[in-house]
Coordinates of N, CA and C in Angstrom, one line a residue:
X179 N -41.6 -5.0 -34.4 CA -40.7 -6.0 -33.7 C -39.4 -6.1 -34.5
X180 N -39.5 -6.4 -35.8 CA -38.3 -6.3 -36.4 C -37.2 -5.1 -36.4
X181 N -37.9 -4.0 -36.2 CA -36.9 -2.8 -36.4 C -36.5 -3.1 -35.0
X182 N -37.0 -3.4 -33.7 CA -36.7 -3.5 -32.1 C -35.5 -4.6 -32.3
X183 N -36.0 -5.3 -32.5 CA -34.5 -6.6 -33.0 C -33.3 -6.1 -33.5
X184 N -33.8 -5.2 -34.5 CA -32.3 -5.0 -35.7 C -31.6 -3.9 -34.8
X185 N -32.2 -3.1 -33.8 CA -31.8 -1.8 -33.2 C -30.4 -2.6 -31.9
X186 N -31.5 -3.8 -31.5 CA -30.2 -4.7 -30.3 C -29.3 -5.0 -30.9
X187 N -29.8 -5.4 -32.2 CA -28.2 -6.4 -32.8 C -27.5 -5.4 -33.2
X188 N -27.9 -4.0 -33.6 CA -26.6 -3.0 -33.6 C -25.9 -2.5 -33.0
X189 N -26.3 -2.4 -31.6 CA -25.7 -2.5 -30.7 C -24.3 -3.2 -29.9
X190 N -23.2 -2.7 -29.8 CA -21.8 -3.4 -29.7 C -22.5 -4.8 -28.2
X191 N -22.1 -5.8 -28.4 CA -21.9 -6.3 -26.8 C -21.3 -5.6 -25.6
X192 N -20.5 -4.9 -25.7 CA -19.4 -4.2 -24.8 C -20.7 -3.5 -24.1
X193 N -21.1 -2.7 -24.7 CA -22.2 -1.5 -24.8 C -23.9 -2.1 -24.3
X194 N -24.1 -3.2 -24.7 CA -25.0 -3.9 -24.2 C -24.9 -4.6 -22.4
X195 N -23.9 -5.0 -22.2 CA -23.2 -5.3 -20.9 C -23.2 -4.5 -19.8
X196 N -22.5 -3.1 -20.2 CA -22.5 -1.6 -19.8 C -24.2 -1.2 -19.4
X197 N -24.6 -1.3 -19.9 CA -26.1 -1.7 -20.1 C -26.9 -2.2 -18.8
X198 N -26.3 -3.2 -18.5 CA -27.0 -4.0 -17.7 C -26.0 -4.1 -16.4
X199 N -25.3 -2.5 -16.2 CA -24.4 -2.4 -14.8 C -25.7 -2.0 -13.5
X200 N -25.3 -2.2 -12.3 CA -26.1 -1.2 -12.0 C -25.6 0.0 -12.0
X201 N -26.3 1.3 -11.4 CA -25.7 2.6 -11.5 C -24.6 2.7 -10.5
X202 N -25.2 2.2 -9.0 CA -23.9 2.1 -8.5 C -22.5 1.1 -8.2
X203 N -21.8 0.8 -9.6 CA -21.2 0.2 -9.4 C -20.0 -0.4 -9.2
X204 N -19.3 0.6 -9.0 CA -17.8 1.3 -8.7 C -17.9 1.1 -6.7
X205 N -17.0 0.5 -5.9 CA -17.0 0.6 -5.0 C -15.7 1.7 -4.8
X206 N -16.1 2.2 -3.4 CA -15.5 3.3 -2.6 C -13.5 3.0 -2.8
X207 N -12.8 3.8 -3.5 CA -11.1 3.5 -3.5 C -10.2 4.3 -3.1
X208 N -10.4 4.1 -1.3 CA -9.8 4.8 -0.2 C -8.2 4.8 -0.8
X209 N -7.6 6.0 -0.6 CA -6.1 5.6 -1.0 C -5.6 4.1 0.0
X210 N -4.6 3.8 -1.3 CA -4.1 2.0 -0.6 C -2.9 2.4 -0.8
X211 N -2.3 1.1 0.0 CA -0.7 1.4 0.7 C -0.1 1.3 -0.8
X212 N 0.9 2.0 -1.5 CA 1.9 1.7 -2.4 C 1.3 3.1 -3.3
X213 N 0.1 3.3 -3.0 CA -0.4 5.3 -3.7 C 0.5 6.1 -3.9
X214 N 1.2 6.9 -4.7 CA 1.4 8.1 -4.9 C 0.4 9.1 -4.2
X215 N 1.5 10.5 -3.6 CA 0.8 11.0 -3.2 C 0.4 11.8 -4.2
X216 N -1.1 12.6 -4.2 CA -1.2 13.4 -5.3 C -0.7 14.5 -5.0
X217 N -0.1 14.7 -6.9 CA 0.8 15.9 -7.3 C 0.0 17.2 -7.7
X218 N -0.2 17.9 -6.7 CA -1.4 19.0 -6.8 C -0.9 20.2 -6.2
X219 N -1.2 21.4 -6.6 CA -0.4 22.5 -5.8 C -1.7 23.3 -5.3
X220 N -2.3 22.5 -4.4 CA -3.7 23.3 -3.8 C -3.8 23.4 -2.1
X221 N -2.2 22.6 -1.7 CA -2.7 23.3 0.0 C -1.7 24.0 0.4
X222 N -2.4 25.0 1.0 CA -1.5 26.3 1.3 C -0.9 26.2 2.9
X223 N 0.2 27.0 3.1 CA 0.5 27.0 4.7 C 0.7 28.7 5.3
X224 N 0.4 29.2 5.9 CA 0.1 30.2 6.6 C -0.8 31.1 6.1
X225 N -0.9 31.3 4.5 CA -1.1 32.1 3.6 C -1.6 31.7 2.3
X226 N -2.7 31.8 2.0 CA -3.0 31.8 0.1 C -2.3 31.8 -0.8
X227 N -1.5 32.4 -0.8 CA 0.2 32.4 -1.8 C 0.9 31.3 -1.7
X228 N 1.3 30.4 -0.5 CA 2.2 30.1 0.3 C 1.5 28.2 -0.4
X229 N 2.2 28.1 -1.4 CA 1.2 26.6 -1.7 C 2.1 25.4 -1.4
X230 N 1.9 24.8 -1.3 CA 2.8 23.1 -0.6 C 1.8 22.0 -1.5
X231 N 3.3 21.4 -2.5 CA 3.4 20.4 -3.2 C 4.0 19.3 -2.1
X232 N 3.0 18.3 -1.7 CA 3.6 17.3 -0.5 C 3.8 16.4 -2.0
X233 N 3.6 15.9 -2.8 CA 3.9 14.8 -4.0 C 5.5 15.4 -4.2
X234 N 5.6 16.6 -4.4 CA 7.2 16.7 -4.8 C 8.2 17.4 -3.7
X235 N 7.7 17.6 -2.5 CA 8.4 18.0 -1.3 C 8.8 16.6 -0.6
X236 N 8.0 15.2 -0.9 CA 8.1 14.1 0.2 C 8.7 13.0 -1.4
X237 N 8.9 13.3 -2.1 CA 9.5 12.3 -3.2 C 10.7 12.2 -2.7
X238 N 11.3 10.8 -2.5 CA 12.3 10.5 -2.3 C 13.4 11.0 -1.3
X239 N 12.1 11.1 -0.2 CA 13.0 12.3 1.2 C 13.1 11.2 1.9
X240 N 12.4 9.9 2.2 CA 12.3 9.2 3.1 C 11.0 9.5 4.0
X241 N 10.8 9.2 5.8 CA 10.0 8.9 5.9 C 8.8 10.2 6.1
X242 N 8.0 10.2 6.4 CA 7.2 11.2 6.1 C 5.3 10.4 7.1
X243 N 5.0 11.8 7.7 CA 3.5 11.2 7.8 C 2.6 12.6 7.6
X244 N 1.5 12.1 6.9 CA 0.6 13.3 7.0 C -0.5 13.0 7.6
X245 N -1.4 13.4 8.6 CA -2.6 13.3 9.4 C -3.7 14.4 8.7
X246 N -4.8 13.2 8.4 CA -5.9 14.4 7.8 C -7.0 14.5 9.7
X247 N -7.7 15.4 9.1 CA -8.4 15.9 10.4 C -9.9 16.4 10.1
X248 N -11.0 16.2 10.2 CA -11.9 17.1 10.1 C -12.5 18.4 10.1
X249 N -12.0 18.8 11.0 CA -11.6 20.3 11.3 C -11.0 21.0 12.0
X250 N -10.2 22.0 12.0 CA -9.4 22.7 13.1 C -10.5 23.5 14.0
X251 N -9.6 23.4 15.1 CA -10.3 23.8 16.7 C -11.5 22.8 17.0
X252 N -12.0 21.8 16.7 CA -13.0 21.3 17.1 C -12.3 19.8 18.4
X253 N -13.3 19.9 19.0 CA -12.9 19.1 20.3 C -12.1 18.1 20.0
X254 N -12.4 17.2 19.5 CA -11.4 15.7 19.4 C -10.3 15.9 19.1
X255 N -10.2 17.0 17.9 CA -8.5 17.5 17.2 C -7.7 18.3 18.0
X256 N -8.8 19.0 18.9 CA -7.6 20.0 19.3 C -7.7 19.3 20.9
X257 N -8.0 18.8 21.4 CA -8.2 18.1 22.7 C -7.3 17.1 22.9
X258 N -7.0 16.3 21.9 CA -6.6 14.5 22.1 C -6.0 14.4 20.9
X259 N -6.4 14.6 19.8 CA -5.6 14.0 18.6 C -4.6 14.5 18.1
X260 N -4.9 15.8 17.8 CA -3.1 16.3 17.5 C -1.7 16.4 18.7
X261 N -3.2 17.4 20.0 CA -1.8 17.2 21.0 C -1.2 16.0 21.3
X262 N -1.9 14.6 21.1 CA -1.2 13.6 21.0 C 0.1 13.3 20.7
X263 N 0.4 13.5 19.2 CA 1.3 14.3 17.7 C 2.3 15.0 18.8
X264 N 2.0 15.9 19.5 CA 2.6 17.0 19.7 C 3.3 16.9 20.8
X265 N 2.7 16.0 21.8 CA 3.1 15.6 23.2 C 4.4 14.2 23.0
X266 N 4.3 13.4 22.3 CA 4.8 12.3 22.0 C 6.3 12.2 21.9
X267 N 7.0 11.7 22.4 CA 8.6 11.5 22.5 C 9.4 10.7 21.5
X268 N 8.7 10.4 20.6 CA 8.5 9.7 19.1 C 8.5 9.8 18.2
X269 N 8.0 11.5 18.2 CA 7.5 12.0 17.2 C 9.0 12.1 16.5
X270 N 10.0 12.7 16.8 CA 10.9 13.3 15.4 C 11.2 11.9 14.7
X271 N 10.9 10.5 15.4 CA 11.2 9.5 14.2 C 10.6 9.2 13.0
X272 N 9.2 9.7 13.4 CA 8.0 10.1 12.7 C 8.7 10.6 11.0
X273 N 10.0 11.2 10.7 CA 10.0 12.0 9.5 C 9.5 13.5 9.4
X274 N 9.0 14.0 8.7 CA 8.3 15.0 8.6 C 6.8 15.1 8.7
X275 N 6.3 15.9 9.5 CA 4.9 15.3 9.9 C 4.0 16.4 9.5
X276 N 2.6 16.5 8.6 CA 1.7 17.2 8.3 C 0.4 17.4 8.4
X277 N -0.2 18.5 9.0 CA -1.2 18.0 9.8 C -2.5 18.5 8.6
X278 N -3.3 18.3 7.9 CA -3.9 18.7 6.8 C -5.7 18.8 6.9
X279 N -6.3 19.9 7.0 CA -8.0 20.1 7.1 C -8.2 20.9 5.7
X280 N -9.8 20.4 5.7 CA -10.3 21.4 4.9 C -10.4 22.7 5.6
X281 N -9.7 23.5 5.6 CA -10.2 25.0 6.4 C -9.1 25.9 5.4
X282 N -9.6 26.8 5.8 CA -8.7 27.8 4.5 C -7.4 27.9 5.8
X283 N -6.4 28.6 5.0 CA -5.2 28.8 5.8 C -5.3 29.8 6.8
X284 N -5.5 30.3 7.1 CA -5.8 31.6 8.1 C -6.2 30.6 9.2
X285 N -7.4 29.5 9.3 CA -7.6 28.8 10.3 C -6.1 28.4 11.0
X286 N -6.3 27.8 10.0 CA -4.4 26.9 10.1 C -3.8 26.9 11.1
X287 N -3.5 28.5 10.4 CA -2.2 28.7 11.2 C -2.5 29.6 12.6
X288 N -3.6 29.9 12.9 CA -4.2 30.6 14.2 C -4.6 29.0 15.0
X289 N -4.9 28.4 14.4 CA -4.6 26.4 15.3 C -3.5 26.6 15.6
X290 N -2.4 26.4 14.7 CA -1.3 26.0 14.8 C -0.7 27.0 16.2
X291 N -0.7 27.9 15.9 CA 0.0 29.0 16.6 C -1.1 28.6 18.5
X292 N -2.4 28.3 18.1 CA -2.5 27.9 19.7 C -2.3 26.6 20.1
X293 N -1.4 25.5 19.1 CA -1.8 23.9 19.7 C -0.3 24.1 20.0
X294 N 1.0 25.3 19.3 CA 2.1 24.8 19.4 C 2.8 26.0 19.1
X295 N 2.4 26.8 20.0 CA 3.2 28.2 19.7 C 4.6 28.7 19.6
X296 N 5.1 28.0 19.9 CA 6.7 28.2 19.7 C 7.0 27.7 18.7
X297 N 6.5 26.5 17.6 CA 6.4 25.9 16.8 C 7.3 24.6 17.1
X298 N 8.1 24.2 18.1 CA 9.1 23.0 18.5 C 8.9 22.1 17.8
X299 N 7.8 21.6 17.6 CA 7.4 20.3 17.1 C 8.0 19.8 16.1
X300 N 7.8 21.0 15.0 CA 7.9 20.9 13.4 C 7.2 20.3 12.5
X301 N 5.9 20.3 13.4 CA 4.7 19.7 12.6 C 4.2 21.1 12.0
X302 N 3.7 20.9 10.5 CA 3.2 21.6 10.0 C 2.2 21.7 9.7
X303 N 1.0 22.5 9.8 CA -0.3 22.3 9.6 C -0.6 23.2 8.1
X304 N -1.0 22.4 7.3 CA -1.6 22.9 5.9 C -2.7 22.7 5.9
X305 N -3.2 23.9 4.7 CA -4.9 24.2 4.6 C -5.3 23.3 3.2
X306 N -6.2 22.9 3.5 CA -6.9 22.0 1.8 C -8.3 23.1 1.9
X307 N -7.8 24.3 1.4 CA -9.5 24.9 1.1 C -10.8 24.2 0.3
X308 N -10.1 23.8 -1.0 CA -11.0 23.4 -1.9 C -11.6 21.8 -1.9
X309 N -10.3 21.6 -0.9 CA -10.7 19.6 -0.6 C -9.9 18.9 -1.6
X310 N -9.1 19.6 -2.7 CA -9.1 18.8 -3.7 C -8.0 17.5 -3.2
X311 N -7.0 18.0 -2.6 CA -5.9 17.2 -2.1 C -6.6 15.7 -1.7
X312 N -8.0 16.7 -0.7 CA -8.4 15.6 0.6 C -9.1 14.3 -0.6
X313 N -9.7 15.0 -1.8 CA -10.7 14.6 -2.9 C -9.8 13.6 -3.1
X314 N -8.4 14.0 -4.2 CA -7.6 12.8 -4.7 C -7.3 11.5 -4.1
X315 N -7.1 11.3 -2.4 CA -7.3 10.4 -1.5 C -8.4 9.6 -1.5
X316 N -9.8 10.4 -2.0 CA -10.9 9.8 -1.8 C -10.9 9.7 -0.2
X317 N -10.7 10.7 0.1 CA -10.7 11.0 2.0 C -11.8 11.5 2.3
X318 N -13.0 12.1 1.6 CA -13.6 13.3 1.8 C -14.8 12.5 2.1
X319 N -15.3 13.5 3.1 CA -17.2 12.7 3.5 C -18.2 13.7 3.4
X320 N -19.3 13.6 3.2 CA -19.8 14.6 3.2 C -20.6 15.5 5.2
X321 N -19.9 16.1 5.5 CA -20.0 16.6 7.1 C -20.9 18.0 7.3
X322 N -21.9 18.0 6.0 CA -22.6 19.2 6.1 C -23.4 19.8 7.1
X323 N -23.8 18.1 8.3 CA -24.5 18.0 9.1 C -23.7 18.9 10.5
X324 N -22.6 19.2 10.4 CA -22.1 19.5 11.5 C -20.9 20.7 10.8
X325 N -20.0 20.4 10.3 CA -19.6 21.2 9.6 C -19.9 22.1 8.7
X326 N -21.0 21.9 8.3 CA -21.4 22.9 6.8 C -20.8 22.3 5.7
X327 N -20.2 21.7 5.2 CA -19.8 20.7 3.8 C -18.8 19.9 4.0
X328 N -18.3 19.3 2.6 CA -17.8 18.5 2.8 C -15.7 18.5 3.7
X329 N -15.4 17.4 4.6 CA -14.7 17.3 5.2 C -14.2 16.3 5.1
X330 N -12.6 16.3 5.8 CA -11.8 15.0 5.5 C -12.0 14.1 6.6
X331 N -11.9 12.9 6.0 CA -12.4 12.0 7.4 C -10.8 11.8 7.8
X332 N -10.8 11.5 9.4 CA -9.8 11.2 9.7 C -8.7 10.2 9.8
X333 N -7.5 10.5 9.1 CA -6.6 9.6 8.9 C -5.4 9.2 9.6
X334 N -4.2 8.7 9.3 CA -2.6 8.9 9.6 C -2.2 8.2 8.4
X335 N -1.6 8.6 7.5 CA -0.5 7.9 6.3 C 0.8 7.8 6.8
X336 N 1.6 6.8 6.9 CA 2.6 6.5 6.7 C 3.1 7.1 5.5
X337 N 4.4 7.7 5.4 CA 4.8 7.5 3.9 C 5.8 7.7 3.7
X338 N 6.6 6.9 2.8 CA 8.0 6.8 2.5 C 8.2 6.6 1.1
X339 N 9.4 7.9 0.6 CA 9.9 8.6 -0.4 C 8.6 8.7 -1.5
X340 N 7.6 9.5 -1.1 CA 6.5 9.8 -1.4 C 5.4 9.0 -1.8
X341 N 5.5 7.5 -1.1 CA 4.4 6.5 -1.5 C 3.7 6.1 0.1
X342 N 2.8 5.6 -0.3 CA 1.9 5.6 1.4 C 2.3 3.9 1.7
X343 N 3.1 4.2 3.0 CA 3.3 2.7 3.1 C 2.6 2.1 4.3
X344 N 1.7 3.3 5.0 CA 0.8 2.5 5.7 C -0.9 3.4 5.7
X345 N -1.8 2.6 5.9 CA -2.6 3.7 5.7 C -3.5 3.8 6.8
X346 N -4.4 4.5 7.8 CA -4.9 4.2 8.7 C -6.2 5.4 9.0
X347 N -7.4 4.9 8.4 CA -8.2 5.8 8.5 C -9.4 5.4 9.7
X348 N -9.7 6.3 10.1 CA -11.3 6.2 10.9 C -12.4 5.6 10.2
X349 N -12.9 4.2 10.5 CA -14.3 3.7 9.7 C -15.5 4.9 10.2
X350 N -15.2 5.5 11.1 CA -16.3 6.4 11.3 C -16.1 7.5 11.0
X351 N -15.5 7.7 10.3 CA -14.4 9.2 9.9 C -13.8 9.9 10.7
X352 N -14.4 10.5 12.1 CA -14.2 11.2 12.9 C -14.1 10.5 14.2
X353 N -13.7 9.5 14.3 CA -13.4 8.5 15.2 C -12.1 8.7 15.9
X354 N -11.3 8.4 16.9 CA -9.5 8.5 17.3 C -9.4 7.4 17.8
X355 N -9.3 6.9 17.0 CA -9.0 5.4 17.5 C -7.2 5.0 16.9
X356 N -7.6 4.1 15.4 CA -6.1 3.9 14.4 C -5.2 4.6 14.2
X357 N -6.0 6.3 14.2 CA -5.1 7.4 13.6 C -4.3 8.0 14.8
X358 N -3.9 7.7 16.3 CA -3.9 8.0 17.4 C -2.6 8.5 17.1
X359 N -2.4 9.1 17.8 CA -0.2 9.1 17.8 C 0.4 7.8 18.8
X360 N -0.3 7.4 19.6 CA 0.2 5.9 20.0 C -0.1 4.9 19.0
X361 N -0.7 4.8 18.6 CA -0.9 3.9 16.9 C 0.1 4.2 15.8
X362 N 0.6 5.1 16.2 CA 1.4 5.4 14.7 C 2.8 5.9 14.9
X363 N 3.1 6.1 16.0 CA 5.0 6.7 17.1 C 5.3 5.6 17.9
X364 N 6.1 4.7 17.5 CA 7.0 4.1 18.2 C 8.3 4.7 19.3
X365 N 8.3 4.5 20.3 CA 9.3 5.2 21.1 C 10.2 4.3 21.4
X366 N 11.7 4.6 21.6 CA 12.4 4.0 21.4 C 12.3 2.7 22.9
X367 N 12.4 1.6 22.6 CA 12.3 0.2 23.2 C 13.5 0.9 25.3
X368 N 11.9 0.0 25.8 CA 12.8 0.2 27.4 C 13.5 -1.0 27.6
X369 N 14.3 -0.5 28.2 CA 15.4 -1.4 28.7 C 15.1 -2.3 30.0
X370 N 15.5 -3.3 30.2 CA 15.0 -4.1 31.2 C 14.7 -3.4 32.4
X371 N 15.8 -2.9 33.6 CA 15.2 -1.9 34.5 C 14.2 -0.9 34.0
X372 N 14.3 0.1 33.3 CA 12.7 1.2 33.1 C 11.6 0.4 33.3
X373 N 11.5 -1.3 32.5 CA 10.1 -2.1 32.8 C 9.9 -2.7 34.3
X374 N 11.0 -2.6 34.8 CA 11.2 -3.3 36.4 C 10.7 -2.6 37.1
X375 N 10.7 -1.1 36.6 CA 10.8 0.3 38.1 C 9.2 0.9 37.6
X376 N 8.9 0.2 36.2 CA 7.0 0.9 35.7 C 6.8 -0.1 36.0
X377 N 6.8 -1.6 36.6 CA 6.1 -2.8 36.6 C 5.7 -2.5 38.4
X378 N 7.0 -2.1 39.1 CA 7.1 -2.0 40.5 C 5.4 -0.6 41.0
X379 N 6.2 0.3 40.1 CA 5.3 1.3 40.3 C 3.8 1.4 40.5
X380 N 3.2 0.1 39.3 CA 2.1 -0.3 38.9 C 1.8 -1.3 40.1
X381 N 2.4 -1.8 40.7 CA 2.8 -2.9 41.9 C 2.2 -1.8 43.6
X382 N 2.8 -0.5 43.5 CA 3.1 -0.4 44.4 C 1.5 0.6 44.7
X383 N 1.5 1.0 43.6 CA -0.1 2.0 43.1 C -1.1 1.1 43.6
X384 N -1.5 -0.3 43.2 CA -2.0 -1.4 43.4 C -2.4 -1.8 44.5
X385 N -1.3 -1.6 45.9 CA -1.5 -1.7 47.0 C -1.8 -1.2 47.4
X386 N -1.4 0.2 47.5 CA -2.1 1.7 48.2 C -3.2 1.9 47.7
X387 N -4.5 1.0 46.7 CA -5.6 1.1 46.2 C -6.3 0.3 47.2
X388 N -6.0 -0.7 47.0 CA -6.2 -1.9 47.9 C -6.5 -1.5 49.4
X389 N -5.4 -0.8 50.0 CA -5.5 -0.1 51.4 C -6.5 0.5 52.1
X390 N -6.3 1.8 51.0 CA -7.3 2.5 50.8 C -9.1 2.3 50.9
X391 N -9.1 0.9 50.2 CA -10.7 0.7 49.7 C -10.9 -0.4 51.1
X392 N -9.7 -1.0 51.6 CA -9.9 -1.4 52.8 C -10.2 -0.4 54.1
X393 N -9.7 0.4 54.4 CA -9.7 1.6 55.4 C -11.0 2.2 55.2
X394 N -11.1 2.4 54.0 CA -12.7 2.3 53.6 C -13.9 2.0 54.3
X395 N -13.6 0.5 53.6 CA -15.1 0.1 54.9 C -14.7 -0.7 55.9
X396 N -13.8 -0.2 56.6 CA -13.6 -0.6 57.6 C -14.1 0.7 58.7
X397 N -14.4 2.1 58.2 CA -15.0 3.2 58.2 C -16.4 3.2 58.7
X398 N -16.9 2.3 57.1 CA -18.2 2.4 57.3 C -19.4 1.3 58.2
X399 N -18.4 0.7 58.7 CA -19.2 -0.4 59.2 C -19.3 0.2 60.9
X400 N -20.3 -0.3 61.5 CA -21.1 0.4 62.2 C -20.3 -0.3 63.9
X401 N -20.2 0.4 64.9 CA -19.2 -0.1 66.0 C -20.7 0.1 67.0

């Protein structure tokens, strides 16, 4: 008993404390608004060679968004979410816009080349092979179930002169809801008539529904 006593009391408190953490006790630290982006030279664009430092490409350029994605070519991303991005009349206020998956680059840019073949946009799509980019965000989920490993859950960052000034991820990772391009592209403000002639239109849609579902059953009813 004595030696068991004298063993605690050698023991620092610090160390004793540490002790009595549980194991899991660090909560989850999604990138937050005012982050640096991480300075990493690990995602590539068209090509393996071809590496893209977004920490020193977007320092002090002004505004800037990058969109993480789960995977290239998979329904939500290539259906709704990027062409969103791509369709949008908002987009060049947007800054420079980057569209970022775990997939090696070769995916990339065979997406890229079918979501936006002429390339107009000037959205760039970069590869995070190794995840490490998606890793330093603390973006990454484990997607083994469907993807085969791990994957980025989906995002939109704001960012300006390379700090994230807004952040907006999927609570379900692969969700399109926050990260939408209507969530995140402001188009420039209508002017009183454009809202008079969309207010009319929605007015005029309205009645010819109306009509319609009247003529209706007025059809079905028996003479």
């Amino acid at each position: 008993m004595f030696v068991a006593r004298s063993f605690v009391a050698a023991i620092p408190r610090a160390s004793v404390a540490a002790l009595r953490l549980p194991f899991h006790s660090s909560a989850s630290a999604l990138v937050q608004v005012g982050d640096s982006i991480p300075d990493l030279d690990v995602l590539a664009e068209n090509s393996p060679g071809n590496k893209v430092n977004l920490a020193k490409e977007l320092k002090g350029k002004g505004k800037a968004l990058i969109i993480g994605v789960p995977a290239a070519f998979s329904p939500s991303c290539s259906e709704s979410h990027i062409p969103g991005y791509l369709n949008s009349n908002a987009l060049k206020g947007a800054g420079k816009v980057f569209v970022v998956s775990v997939n090696d680059p070769f995916v990339m840019k065979a997406w890229r080349l079918a979501l936006d073949p002429s390339g107009n946009s000037g959205i760039r799509f970069l590869a995070d092979p190794t995840a490490k980019f998606t890793e330093a965000l603390d973006l990454a989920f484990d997607g083994a179930a469907i993807f085969g490993g791990n994957r980025s859950k989906r995002y939109a960052l704001v960012i300006e002169d390379g700090k994230v000034k807004e952040s907006h991820v999927e609570p379900d990772n692969t969700g399109v809801k926050v990260s939408t391009a209507a969530k995140q592209l402001l188009g420039p403000p209508m002017d009183a008539r454009s809202v008079s002639t969309r207010v009319q239109r929605q007015v005029d849609v309205s009645k010819e529904e109306v009509t319609e579902r009247a003529l209706k059953t007025e059809n079905r009813q028996p003479r």
